[in-house]
PDB file of C-alpha atoms in Angstrom:
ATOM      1  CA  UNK M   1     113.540 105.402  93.867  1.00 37.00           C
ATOM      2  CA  UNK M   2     114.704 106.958  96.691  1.00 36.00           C
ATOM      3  CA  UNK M   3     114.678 106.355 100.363  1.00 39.00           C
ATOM      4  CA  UNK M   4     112.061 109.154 100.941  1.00 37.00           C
ATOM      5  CA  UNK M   5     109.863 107.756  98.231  1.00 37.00           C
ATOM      6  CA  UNK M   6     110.342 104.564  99.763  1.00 40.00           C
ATOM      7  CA  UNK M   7     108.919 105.795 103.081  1.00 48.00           C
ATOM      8  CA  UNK M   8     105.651 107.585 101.757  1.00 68.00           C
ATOM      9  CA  UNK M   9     104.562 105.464  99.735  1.00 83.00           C
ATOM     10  CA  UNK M  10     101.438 104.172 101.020  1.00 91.00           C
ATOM     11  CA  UNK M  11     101.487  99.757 101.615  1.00 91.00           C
ATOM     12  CA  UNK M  12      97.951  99.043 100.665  1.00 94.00           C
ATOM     13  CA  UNK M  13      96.120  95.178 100.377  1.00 95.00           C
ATOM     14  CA  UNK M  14      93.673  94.172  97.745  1.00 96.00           C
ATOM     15  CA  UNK M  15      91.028  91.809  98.800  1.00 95.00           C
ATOM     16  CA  UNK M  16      88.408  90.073  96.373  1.00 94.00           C
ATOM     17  CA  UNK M  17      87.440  86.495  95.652  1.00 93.00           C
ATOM     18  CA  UNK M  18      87.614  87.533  91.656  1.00 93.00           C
ATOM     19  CA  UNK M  19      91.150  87.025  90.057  1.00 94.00           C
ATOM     20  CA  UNK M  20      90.215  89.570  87.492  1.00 94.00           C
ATOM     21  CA  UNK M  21      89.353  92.012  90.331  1.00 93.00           C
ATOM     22  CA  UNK M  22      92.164  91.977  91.838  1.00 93.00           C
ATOM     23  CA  UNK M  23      94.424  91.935  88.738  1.00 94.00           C
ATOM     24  CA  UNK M  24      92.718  94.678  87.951  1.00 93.00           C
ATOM     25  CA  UNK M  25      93.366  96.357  90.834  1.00 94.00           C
ATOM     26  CA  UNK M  26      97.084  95.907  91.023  1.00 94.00           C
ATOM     27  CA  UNK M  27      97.489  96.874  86.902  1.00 93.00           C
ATOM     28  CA  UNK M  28      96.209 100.395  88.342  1.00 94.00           C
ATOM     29  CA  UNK M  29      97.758 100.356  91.779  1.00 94.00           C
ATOM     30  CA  UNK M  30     100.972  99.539  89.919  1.00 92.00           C
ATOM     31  CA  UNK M  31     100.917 103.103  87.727  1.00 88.00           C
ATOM     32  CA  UNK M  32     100.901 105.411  90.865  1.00 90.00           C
ATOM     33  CA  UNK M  33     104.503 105.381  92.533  1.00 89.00           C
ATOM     34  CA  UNK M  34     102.762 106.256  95.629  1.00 89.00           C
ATOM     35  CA  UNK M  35     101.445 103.521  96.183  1.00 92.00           C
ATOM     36  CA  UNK M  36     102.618  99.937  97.338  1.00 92.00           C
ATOM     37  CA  UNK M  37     100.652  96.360  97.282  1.00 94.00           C
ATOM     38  CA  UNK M  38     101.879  94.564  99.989  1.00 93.00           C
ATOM     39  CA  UNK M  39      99.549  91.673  99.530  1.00 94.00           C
ATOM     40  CA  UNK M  40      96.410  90.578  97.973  1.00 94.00           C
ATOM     41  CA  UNK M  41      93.702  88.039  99.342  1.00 95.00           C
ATOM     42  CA  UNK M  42      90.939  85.993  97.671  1.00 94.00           C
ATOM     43  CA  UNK M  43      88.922  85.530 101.080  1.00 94.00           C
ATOM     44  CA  UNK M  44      87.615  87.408 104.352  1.00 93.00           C
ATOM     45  CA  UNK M  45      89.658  85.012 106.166  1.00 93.00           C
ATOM     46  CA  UNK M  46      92.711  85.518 104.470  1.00 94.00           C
ATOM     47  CA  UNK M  47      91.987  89.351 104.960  1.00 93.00           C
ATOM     48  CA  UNK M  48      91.276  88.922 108.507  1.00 94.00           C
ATOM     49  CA  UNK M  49      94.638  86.793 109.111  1.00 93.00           C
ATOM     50  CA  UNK M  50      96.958  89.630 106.964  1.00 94.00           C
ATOM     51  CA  UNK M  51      95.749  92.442 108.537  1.00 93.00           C
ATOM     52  CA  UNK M  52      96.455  91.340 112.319  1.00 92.00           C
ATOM     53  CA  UNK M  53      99.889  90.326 111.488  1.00 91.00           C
ATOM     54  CA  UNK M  54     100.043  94.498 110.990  1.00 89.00           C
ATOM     55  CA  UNK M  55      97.920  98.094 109.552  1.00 90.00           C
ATOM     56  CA  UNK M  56      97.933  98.656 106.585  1.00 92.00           C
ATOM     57  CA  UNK M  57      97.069 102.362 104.749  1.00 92.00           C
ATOM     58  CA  UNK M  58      94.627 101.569 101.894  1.00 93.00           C
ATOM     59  CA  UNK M  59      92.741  98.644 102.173  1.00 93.00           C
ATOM     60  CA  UNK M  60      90.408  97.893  98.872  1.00 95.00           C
ATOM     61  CA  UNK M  61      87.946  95.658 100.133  1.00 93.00           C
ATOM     62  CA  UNK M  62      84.956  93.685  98.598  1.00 93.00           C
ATOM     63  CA  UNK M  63      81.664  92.624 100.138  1.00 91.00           C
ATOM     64  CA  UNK M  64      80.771  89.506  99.271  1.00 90.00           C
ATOM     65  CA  UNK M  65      83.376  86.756  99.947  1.00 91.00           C
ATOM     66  CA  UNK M  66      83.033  83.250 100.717  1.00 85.00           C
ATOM     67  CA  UNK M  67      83.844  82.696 104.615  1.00 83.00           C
ATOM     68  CA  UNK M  68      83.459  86.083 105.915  1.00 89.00           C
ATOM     69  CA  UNK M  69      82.041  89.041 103.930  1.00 91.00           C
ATOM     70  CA  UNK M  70      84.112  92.884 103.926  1.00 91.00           C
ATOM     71  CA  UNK M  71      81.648  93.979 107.071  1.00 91.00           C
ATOM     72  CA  UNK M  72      82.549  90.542 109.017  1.00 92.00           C
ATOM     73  CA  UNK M  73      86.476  91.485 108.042  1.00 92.00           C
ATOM     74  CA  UNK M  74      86.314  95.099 109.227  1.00 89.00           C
ATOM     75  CA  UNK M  75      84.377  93.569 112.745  1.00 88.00           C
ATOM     76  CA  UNK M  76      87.258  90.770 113.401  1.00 91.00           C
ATOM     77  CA  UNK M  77      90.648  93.034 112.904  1.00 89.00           C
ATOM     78  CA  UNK M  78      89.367  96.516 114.774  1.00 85.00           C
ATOM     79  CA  UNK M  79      89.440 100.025 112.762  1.00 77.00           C
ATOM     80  CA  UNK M  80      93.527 100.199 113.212  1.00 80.00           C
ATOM     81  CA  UNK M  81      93.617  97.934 110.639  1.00 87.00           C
ATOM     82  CA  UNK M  82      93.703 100.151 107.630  1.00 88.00           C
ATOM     83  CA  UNK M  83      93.758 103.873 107.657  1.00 87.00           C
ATOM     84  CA  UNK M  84      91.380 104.486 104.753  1.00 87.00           C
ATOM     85  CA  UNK M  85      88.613 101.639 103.585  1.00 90.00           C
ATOM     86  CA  UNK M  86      87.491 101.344 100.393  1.00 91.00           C
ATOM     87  CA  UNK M  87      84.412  98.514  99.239  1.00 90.00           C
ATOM     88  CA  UNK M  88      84.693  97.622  95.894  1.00 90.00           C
ATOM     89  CA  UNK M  89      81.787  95.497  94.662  1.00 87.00           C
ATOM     90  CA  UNK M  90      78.922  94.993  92.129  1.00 87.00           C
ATOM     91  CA  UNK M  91      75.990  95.505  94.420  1.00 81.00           C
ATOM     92  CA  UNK M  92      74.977  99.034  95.098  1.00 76.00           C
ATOM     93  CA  UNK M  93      72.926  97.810  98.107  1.00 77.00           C
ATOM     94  CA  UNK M  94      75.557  98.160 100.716  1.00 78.00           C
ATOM     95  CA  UNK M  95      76.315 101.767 100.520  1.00 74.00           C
ATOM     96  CA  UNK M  96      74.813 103.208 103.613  1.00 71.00           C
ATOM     97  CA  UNK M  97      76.160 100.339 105.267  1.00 75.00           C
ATOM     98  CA  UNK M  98      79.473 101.026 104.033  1.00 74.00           C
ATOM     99  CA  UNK M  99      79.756 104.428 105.321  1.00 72.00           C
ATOM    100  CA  UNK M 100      78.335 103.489 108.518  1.00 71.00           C
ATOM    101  CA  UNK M 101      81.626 101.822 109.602  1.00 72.00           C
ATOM    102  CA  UNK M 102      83.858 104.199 108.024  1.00 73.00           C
ATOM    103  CA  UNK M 103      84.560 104.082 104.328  1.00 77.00           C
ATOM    104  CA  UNK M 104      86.087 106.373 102.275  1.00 75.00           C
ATOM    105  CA  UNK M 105      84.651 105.627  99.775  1.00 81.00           C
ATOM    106  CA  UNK M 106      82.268 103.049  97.752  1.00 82.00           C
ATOM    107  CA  UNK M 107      83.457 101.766  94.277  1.00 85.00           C
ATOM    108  CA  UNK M 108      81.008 100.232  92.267  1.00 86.00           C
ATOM    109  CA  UNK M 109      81.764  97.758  89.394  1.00 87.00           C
ATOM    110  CA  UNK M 110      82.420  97.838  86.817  1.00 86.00           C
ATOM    111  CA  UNK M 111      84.684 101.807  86.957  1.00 88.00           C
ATOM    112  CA  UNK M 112      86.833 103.267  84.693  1.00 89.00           C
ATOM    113  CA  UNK M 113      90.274 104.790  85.207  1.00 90.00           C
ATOM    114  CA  UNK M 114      88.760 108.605  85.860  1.00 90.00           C
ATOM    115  CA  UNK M 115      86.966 107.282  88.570  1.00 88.00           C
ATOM    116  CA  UNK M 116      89.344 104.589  90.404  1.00 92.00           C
ATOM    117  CA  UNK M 117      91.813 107.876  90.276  1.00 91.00           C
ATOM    118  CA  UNK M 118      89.699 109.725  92.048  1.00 88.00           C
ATOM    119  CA  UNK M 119      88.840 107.184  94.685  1.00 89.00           C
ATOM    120  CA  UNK M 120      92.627 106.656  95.492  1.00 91.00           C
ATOM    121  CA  UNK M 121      93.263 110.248  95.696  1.00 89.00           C
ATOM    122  CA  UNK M 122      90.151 110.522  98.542  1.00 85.00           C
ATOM    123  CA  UNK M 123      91.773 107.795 100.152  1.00 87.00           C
ATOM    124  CA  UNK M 124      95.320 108.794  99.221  1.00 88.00           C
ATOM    125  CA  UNK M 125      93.808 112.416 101.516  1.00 84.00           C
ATOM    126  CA  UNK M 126      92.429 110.241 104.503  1.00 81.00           C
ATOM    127  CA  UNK M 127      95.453 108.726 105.010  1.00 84.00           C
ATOM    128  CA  UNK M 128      97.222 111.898 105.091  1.00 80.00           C
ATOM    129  CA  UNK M 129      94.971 113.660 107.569  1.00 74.00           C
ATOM    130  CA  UNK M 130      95.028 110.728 109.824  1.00 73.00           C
ATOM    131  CA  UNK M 131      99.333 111.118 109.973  1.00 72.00           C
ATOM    132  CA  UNK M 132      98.721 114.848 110.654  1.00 68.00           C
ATOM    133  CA  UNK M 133      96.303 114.014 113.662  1.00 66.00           C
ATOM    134  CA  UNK M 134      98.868 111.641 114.859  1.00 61.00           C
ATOM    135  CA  UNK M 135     101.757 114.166 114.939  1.00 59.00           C
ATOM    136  CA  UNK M 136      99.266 116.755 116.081  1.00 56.00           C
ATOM    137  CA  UNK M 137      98.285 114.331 119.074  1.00 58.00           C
ATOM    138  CA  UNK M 138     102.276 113.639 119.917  1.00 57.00           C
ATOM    139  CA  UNK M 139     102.886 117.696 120.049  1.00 55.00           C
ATOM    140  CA  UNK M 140      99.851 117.951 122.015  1.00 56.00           C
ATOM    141  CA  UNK M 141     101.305 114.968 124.275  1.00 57.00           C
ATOM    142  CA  UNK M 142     104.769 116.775 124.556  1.00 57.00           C
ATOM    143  CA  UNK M 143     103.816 120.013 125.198  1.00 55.00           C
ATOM    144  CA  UNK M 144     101.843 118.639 128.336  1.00 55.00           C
ATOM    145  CA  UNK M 145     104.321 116.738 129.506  1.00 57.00           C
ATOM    146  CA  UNK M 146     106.729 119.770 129.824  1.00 58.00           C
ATOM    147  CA  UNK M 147     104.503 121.443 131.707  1.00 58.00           C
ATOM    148  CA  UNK M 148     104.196 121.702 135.469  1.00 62.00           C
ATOM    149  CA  UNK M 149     101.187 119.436 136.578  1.00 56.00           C
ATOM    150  CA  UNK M 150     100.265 121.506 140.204  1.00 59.00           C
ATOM    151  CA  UNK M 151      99.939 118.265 142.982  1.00 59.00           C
ATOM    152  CA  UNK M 152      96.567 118.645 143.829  1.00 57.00           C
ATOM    153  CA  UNK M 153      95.442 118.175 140.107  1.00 56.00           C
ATOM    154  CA  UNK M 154      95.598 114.714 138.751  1.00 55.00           C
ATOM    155  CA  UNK M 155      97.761 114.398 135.475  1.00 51.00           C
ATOM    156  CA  UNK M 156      95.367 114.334 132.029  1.00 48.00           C
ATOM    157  CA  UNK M 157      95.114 111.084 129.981  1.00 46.00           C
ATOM    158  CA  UNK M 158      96.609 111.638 127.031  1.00 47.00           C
ATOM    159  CA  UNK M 159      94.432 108.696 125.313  1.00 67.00           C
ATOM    160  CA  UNK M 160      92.104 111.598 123.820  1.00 80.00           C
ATOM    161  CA  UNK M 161      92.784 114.581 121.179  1.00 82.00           C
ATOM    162  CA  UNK M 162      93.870 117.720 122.363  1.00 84.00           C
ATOM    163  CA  UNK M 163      94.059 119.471 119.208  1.00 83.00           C
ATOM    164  CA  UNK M 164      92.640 118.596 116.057  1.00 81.00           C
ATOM    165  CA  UNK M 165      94.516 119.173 112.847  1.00 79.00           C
ATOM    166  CA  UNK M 166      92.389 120.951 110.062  1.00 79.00           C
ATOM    167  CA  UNK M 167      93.606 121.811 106.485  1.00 76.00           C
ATOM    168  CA  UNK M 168      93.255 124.943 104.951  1.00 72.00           C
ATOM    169  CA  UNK M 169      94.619 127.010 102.335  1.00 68.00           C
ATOM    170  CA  UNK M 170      97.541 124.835 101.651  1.00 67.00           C
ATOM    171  CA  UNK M 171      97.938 124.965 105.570  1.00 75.00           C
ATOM    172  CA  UNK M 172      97.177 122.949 108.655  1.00 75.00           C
ATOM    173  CA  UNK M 173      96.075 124.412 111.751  1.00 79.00           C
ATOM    174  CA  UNK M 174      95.728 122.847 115.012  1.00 82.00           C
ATOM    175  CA  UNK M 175      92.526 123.577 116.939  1.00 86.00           C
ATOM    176  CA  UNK M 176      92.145 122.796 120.388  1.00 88.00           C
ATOM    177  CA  UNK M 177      89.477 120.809 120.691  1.00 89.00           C
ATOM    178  CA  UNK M 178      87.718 122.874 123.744  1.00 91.00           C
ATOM    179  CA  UNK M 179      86.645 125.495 121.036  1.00 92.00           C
ATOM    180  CA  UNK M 180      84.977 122.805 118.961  1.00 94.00           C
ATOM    181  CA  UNK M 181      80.842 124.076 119.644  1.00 94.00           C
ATOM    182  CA  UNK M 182      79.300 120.879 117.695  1.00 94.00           C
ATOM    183  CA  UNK M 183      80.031 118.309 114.869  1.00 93.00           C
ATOM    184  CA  UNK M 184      78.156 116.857 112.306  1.00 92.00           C
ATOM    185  CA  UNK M 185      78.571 114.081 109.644  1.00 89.00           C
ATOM    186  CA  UNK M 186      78.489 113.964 105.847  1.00 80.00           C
ATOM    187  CA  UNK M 187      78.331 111.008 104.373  1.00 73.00           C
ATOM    188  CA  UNK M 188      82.511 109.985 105.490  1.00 75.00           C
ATOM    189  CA  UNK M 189      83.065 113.313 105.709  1.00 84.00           C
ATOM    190  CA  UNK M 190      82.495 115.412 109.092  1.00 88.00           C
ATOM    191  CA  UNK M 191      82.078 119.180 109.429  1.00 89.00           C
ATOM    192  CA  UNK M 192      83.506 121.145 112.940  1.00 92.00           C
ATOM    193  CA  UNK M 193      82.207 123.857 113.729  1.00 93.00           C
ATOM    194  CA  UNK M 194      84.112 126.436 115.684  1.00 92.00           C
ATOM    195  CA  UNK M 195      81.984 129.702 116.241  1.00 89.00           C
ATOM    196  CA  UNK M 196      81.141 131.150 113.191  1.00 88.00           C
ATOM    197  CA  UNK M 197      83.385 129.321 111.128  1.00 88.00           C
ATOM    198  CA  UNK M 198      83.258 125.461 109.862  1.00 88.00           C
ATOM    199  CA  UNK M 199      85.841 122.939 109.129  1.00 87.00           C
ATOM    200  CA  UNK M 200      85.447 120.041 107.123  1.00 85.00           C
ATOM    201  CA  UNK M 201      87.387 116.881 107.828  1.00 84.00           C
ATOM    202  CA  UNK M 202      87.809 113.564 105.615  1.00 80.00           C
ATOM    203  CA  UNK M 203      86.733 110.953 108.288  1.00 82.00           C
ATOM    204  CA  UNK M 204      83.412 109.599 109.768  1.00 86.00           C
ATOM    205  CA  UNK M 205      81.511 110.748 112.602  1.00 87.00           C
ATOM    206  CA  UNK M 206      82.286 107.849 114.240  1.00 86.00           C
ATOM    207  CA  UNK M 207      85.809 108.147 113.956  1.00 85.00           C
ATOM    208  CA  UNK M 208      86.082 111.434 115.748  1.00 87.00           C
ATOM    209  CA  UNK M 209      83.902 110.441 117.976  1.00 87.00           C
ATOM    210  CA  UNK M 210      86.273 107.588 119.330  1.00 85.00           C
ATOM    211  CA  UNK M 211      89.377 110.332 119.187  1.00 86.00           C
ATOM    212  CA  UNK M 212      87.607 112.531 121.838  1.00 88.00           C
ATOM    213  CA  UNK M 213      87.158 112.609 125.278  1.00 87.00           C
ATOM    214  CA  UNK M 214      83.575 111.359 126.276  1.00 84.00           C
ATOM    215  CA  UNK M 215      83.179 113.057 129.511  1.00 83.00           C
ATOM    216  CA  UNK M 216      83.091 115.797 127.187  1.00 87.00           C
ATOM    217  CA  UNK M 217      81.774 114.905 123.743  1.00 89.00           C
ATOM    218  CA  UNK M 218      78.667 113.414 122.941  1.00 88.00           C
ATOM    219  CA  UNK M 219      76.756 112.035 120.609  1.00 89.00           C
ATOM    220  CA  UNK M 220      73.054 113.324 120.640  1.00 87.00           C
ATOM    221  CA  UNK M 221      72.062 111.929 116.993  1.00 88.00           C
ATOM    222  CA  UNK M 222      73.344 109.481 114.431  1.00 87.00           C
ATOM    223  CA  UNK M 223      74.731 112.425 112.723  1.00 89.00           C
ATOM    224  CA  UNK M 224      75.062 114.908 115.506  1.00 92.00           C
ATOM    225  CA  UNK M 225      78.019 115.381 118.427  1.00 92.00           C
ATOM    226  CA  UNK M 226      78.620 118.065 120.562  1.00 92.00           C
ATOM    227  CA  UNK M 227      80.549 120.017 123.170  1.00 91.00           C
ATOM    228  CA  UNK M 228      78.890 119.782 126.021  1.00 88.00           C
ATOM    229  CA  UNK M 229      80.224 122.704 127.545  1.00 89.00           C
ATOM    230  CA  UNK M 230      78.450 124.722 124.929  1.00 89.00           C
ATOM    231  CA  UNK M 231      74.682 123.622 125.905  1.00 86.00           C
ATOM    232  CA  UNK M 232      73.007 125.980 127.969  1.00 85.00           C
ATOM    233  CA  UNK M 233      69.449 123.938 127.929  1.00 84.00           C
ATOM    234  CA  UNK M 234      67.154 121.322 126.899  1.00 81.00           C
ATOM    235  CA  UNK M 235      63.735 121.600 125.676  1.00 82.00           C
ATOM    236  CA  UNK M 236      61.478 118.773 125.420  1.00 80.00           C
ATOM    237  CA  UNK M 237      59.799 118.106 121.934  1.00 75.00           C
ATOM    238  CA  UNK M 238      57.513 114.368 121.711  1.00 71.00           C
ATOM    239  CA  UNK M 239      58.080 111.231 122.280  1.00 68.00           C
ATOM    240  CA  UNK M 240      60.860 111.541 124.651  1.00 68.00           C
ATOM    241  CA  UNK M 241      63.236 113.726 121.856  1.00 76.00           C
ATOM    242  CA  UNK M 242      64.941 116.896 123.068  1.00 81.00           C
ATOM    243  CA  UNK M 243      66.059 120.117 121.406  1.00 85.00           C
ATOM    244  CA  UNK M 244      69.359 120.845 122.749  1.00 86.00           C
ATOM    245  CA  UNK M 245      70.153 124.366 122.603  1.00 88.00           C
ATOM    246  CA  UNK M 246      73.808 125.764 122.586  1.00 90.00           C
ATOM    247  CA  UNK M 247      75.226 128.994 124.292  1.00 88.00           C
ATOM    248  CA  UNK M 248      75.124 130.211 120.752  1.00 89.00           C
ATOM    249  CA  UNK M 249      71.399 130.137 120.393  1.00 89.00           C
ATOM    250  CA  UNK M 250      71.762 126.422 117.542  1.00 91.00           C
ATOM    251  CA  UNK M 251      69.005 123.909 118.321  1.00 91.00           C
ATOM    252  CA  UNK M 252      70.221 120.428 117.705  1.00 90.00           C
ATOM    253  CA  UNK M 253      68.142 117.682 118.126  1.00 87.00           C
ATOM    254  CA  UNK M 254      68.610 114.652 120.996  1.00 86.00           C
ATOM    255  CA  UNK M 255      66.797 111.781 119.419  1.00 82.00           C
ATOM    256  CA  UNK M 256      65.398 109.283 122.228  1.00 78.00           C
ATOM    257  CA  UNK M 257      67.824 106.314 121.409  1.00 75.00           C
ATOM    258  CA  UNK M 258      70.768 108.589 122.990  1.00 76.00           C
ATOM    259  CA  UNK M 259      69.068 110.057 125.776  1.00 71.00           C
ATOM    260  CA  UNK M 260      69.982 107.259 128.392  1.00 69.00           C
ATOM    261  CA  UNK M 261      73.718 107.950 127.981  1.00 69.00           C
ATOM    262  CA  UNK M 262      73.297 112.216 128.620  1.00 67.00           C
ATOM    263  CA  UNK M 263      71.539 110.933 131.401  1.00 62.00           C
ATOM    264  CA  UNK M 264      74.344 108.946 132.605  1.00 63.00           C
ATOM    265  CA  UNK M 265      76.885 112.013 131.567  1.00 60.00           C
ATOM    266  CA  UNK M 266      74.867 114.578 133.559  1.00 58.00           C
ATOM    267  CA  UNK M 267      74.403 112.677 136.621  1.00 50.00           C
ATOM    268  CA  UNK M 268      77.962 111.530 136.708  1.00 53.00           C
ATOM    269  CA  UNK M 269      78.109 108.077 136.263  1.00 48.00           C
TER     270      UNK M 269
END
């Protein structure tokens, strides 16, 4: 294989307390040469110690472990750990759950080949989109950097995206993030929208969310963020929920558990 190969393929950890599992697992990990298991762990704490020694791409991850379950293992290493999660377990009760905190996707046992290829390909996609974003974001952060920052202006943090890297028609294009009207989520996927057009990214809500700048981002419903620089006005609805209405003449709704923090945005603190 060569040197090139060597560098894309993606290192990816197998975690279940089931030998057959994770046999299992491996046997199909092993037939794609893009892929590489770097390690494989019978326990949340095992996962938990692997994964801070360093990130890994594709992390296949079950639920219930002795010691600390696949939620408890995602909460104690951060979500640097692995660019694309995916649960793979025998209860169907954790889905919601599972998407919540960022899941590609949620493999329920038992699964034939068909649909474990398509899984890996999903994640295969996330991890892809997330390199993109990263070279997008170190453009963004060099193209700032060689230009003139006038005295009086203090220098932008480049901690935040600038641009956001979209695919389409075998292309990517980089949209600054300042067009970006409002954002909502899709079960792990998230849809931009951009004036009259839409783009549809494989990542959670929450993801995004934590790549953008909150002064001016924010999130107005579990499945809702947006641009505050496109809201012209609020209107109030019941029991403390708001319609927020863009320059565009969109309603989105402000549910009451995120008022507090536009209130905190608006007023400036």
């Amino acid at each position: 294989m060569s040197a090139l190969m060597q560098r894309e393929r993606l290192r990816t950890l197998v975690v279940d307390d089931e030998p057959l599992a994770r046999q299992s697992l491996r046997s199909l990990l092993a037939g794609d040469a893009g892929m590489e298991v770097v390690g494989e762990c019978a326990t949340g704490r095992e996962a938990i110690k692997v994964l801070r020694q360093g990130p890994v791409d594709v992390l296949f991850l079950d639920i219930q472990m002795p010691g600390a379950d696949g939620f408890e293992v995602l909460r104690a290493v951060g979500p640097g750990a692995a660019g694309a999660v995916v649960f793979v377990t025998a209860f169907d009760t954790y889905a919601l759950q599972a998407f919540d905190v960022g899941a590609v996707h949620y493999l329920l046992k038992p699964f034939d080949d068909a649909r474990f290829a398509s899984v890996l390909a999903r994640a295969k996609e996330r991890v892809r989109g997330l390199r993109v974003q990263g070279m997008a974001r170190q453009l963004g952060e060099l193209y700032a950097a060689e230009e003139p920052v006038p005295a009086a202006r203090p220098v932008a943090s480049p901690t935040y995206l600038e641009r956001l890297a979209v695919k389409e028609a075998g292309r990517v294009l980089l949209v600054p993030v300042e067009q970006i009207d409002w954002v909502e989520a899709e079960d792990c996927y998230v849809q931009v929208h951009v004036g009259s057009r839409s783009h549809l990214l494989r990542q959670s809500l929450r993801e995004l969310e934590a790549q953008l700048d909150p002064r001016r981002f924010l999130r107005i419903h579990r499945s809702t963020l947006v641009n505050l620089e496109r809201v012209r006005e609020l209107q109030p609805l019941f029991h403390g929920e708001y319609w927020v209405q863009l320059h565009d003449g969109r309603r989105l709704k402000l549910s009451r558990s995120f008022r507090d923090r536009l209130d905190q945005v608006l007023s400036g603190r």
